Short mmCIF file of C-alpha atoms and ligand atoms in Angstrom, two decimals:
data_model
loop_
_atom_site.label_atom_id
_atom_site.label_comp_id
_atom_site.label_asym_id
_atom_site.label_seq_id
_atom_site.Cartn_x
_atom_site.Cartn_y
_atom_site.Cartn_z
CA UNK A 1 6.23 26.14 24.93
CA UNK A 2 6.14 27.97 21.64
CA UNK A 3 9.39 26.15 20.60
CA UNK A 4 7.72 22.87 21.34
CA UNK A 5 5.34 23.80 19.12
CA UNK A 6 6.75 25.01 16.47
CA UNK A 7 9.08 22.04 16.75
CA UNK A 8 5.98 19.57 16.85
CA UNK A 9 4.58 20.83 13.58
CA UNK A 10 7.91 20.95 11.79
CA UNK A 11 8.29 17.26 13.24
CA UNK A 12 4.74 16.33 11.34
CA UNK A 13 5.56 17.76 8.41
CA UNK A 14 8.82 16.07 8.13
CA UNK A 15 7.78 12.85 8.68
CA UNK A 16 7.03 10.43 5.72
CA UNK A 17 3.82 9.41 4.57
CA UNK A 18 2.75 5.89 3.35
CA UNK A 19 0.98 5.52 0.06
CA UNK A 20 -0.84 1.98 0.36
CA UNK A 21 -2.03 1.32 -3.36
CA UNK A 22 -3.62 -2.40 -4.31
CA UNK A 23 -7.08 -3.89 -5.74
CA UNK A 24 -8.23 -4.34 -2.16
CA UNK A 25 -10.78 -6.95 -3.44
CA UNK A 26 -11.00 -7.45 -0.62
CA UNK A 27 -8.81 -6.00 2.04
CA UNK A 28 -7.57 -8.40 4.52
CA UNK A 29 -5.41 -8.78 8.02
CA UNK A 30 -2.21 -9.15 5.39
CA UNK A 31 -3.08 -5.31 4.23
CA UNK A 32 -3.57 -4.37 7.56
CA UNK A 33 -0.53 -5.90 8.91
CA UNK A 34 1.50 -4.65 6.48
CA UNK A 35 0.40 -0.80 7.29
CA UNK A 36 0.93 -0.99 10.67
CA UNK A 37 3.58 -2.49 10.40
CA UNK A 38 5.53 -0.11 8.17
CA UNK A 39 4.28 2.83 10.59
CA UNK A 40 6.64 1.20 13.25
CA UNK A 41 9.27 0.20 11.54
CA UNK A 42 9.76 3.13 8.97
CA UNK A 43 8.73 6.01 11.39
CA UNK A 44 5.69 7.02 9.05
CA UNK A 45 3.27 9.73 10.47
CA UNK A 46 0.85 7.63 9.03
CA UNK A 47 -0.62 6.04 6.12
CA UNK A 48 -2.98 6.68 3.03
CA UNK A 49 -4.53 3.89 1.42
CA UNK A 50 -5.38 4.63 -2.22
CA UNK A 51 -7.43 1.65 -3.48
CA UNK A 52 -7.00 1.56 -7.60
CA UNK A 53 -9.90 2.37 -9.62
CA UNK A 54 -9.39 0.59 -12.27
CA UNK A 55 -6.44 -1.51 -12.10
CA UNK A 56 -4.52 -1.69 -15.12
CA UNK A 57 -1.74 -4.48 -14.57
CA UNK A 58 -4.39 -7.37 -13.51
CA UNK A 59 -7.81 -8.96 -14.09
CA UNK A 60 -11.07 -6.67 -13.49
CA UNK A 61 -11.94 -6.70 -9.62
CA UNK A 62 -15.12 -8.52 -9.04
CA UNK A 63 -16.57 -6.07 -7.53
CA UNK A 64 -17.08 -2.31 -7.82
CA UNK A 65 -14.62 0.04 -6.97
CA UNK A 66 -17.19 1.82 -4.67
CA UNK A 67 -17.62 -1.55 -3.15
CA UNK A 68 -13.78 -2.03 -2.60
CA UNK A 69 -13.10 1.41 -1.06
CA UNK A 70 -16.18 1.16 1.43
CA UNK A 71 -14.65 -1.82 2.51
CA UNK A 72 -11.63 -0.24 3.22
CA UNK A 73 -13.42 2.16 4.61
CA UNK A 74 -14.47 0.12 7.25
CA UNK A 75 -11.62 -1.71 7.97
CA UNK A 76 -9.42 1.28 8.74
CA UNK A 77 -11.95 3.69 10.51
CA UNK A 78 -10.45 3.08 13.76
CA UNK A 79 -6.94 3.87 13.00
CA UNK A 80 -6.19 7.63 13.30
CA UNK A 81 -3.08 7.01 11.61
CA UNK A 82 -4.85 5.74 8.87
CA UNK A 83 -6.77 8.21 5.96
CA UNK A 84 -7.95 6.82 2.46
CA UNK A 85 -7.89 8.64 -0.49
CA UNK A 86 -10.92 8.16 -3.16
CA UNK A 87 -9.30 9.32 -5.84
CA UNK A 88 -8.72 6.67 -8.20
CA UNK A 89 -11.99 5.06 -7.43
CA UNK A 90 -13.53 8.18 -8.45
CA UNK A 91 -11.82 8.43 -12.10
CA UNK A 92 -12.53 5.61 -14.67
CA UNK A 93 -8.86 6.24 -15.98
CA UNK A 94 -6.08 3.30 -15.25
CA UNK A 95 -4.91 3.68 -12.32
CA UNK A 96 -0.99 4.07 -12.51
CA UNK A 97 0.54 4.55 -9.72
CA UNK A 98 2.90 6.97 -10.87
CA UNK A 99 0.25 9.51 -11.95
CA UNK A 100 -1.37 8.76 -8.83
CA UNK A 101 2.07 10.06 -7.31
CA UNK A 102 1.90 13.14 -9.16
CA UNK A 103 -1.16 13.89 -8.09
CA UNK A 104 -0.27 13.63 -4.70
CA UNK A 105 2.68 15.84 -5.14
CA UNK A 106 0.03 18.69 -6.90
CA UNK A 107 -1.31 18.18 -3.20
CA UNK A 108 1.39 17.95 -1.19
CA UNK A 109 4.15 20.06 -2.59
CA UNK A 110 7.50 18.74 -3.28
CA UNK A 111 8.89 18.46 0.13
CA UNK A 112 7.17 16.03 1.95
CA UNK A 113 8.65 12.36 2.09
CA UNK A 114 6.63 9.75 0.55
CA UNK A 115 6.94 6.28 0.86
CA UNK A 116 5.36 3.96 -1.31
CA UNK A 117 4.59 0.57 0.57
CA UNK A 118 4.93 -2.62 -1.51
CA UNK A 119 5.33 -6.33 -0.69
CA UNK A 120 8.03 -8.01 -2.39
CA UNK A 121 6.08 -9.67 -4.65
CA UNK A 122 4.66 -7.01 -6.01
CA UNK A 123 8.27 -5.21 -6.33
CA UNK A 124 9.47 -7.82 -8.29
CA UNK A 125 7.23 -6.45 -11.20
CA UNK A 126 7.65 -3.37 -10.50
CA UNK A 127 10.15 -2.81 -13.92
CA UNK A 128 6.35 -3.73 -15.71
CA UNK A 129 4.86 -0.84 -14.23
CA UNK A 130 4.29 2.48 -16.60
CA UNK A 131 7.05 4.85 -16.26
CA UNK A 132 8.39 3.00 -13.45
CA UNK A 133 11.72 4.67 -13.71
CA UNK A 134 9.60 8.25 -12.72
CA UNK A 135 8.40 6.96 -9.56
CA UNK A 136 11.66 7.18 -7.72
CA UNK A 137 11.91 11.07 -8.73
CA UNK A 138 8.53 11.30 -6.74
CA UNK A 139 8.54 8.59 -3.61
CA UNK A 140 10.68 6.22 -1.91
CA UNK A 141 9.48 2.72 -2.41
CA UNK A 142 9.40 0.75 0.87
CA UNK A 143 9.61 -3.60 -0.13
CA UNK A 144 8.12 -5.67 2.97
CA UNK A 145 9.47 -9.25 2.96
CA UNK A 146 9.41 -12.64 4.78
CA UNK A 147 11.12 -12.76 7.84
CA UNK A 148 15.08 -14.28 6.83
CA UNK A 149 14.38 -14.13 2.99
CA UNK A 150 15.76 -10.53 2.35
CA UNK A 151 15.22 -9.21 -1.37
CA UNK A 152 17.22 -11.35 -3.63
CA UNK A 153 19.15 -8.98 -6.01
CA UNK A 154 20.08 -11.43 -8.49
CA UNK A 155 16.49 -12.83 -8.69
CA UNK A 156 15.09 -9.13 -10.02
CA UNK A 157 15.17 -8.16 -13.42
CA UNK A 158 18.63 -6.83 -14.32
CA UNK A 159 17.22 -3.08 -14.84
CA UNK A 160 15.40 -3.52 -11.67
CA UNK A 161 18.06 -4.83 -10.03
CA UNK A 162 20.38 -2.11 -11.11
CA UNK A 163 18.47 0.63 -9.50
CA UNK A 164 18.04 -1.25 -6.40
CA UNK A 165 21.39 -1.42 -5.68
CA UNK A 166 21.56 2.17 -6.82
CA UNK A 167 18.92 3.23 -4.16
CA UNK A 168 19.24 1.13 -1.17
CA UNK A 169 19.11 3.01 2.00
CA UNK A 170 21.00 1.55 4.91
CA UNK A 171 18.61 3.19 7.09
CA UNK A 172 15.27 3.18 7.37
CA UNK A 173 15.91 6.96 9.27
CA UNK A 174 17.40 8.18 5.66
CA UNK A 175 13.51 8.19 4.31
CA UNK A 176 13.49 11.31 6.61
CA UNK A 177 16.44 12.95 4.68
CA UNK A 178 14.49 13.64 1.38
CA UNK A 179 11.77 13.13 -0.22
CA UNK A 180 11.77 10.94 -2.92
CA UNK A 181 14.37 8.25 -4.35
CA UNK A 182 15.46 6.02 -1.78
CA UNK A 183 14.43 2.41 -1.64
CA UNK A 184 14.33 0.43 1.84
CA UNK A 185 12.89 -3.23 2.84
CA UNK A 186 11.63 -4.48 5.99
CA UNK A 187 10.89 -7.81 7.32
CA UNK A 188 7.07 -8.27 8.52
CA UNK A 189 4.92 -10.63 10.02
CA UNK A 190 3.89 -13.50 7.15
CA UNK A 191 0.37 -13.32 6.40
CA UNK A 192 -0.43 -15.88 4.10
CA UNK A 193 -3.63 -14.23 2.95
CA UNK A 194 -4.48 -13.43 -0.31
CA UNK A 195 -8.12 -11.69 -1.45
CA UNK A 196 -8.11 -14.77 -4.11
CA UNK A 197 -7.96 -16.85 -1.51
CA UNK A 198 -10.66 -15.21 0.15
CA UNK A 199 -12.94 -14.74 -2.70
CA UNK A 200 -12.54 -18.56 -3.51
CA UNK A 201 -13.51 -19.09 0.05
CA UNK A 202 -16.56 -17.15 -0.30
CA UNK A 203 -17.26 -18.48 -3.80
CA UNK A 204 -17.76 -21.60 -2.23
CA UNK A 205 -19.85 -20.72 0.73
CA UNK A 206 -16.75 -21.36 2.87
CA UNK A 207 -15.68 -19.48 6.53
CA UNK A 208 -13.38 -16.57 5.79
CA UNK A 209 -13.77 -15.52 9.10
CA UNK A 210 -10.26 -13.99 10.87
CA UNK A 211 -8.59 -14.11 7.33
CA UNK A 212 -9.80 -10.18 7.48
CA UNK A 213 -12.18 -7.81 9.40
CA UNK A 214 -15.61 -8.62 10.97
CA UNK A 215 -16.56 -5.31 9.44
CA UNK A 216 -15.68 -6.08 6.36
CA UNK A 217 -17.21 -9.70 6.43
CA UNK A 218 -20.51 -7.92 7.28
CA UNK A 219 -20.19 -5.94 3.98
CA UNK A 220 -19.63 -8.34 1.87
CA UNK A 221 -22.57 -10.07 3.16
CA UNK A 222 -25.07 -7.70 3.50
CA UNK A 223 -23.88 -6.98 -0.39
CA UNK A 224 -23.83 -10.79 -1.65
CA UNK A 225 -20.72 -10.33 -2.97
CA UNK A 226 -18.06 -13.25 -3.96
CA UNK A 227 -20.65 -15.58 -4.65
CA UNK A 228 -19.74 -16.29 -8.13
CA UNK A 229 -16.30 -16.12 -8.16
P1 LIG B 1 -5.03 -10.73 -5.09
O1 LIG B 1 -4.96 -12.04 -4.37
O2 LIG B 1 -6.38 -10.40 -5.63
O3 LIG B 1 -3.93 -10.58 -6.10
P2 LIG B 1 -3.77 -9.37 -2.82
O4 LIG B 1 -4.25 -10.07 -1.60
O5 LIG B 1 -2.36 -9.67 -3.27
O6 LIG B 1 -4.81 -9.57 -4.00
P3 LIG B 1 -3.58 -6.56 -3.49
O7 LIG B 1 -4.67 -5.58 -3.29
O8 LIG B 1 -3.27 -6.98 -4.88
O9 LIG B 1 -3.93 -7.84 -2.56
O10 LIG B 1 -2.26 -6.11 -2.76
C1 LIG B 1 -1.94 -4.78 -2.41
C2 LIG B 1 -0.57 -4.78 -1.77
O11 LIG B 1 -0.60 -5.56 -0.57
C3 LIG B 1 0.58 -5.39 -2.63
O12 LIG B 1 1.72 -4.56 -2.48
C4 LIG B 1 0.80 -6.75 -2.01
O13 LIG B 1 2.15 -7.16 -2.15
C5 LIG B 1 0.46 -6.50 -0.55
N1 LIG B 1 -0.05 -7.70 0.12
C6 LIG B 1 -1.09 -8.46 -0.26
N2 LIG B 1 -1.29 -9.48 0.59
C7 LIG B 1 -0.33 -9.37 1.55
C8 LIG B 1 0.02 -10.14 2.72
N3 LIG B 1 -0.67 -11.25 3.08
N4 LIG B 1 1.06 -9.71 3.47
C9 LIG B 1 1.75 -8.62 3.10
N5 LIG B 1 1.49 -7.85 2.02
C10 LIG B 1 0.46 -8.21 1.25
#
């Protein structure tokens, strides 16, 4: 009995955490698909979303950080696997991810395996990001892609590319093996949802109902926002 236990909370703290970063404005079923989906298919013990504060690689959100976490907030309240972390919304600094990662390692300590979750898309640019290089000393990156169109090597930047090859796990189980430095992809479910798609929706008074959460539709309507997109 006491074996199990101890065994049990060795097991938790060995298994890797997602770090969910984006704008959020708003979150959608894509977002949502794409965290549970890594959960199963990378073994995570579960998943923080961080939405950014102030995003530094794209146009200013249209609405206020505040507004984006409480929606995802809502959207994820019924996942226990699922925590969100209000840190970046809570600073008026740019929100890089790769301080973001140190801060999480402050928290965490050095030993726990993180995961950062990205779609492919947004690993494509991921050579644009400050310090990128320092990121892989503090998380693995997880890439999500289409179903059949695996990451295309030659397509990245050559740098990018470079460490790819250089950091490609085989196996999804070698995330458990450190913690930090690995880089693995996974096919998901495509969502072709985008929050500019929705916000044009809602800009022009159309249904963006089942593009994203009832809960979150509510907010956004009780709050009039994405009316003047
Ligand atoms: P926008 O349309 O405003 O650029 P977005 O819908 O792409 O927003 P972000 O908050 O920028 O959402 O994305 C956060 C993360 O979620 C990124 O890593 C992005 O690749 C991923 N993502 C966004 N939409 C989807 C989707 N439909 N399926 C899978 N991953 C997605």
């Amino acid at each position: 009995m006491l074996a199990t236990a101890i065994f049990s909370v060795f097991r938790k703290l060995s298994e890797p955490l997602g770090i969910f970063g984006g704008t959020f404005d708003p979150v959608h079923y894509g977002h949502l698909r794409l965290a549970e989906e890594s959960i199963e298919r990378l073994a995570l013990g579960g998943i923080r979303w961080i939405p950014a504060g102030n995003p530094p690689h794209r146009d200013t959100p249209q609405v206020t950080a505040a507004q984006r976490l409480a929606m995802v907030l809502r959207s994820t309240a019924d996942n226990p696997r699922f925590s969100v972390d209000a840190s970046e919304v809570e600073t008026a600094a740019p929100s890089y991810t790769v301080h973001t990662l140190e801060r999480l390692r402050r928290e965490l300590g050095n030993e726990q395996p993180l995961v950062l979750l990205v779609g492919a898309d947004a690993f494509a640019g991921l050579a644009g990001w400050h310090r990128w290089r320092d990121i892989f000393a503090l998380a693995h990156v997880a890439v999500s892609h289409r179903p059949g169109f695996p990451i295309d090597v030659a397509a990245l930047p050559d740098a990018l590319g470079e460490v790819f090859s250089s950091r490609h796990l085989a196996q999804v189980a070698d995330l458990k093996a450190a913690p930090a430095g690995g880089i693995v992809t996974f096919a998901m479910t495509q969502l072709a949802i985008s929050a500019t798609q929705i916000r044009g929706l809602l800009a022009k008074a159309q249904s963006a109902r089942y593009l994203l959460p009832d809960t979150v539709l509510d907010y956004i309507s009780s709050h009039s926002l994405y009316r003047n997109s």
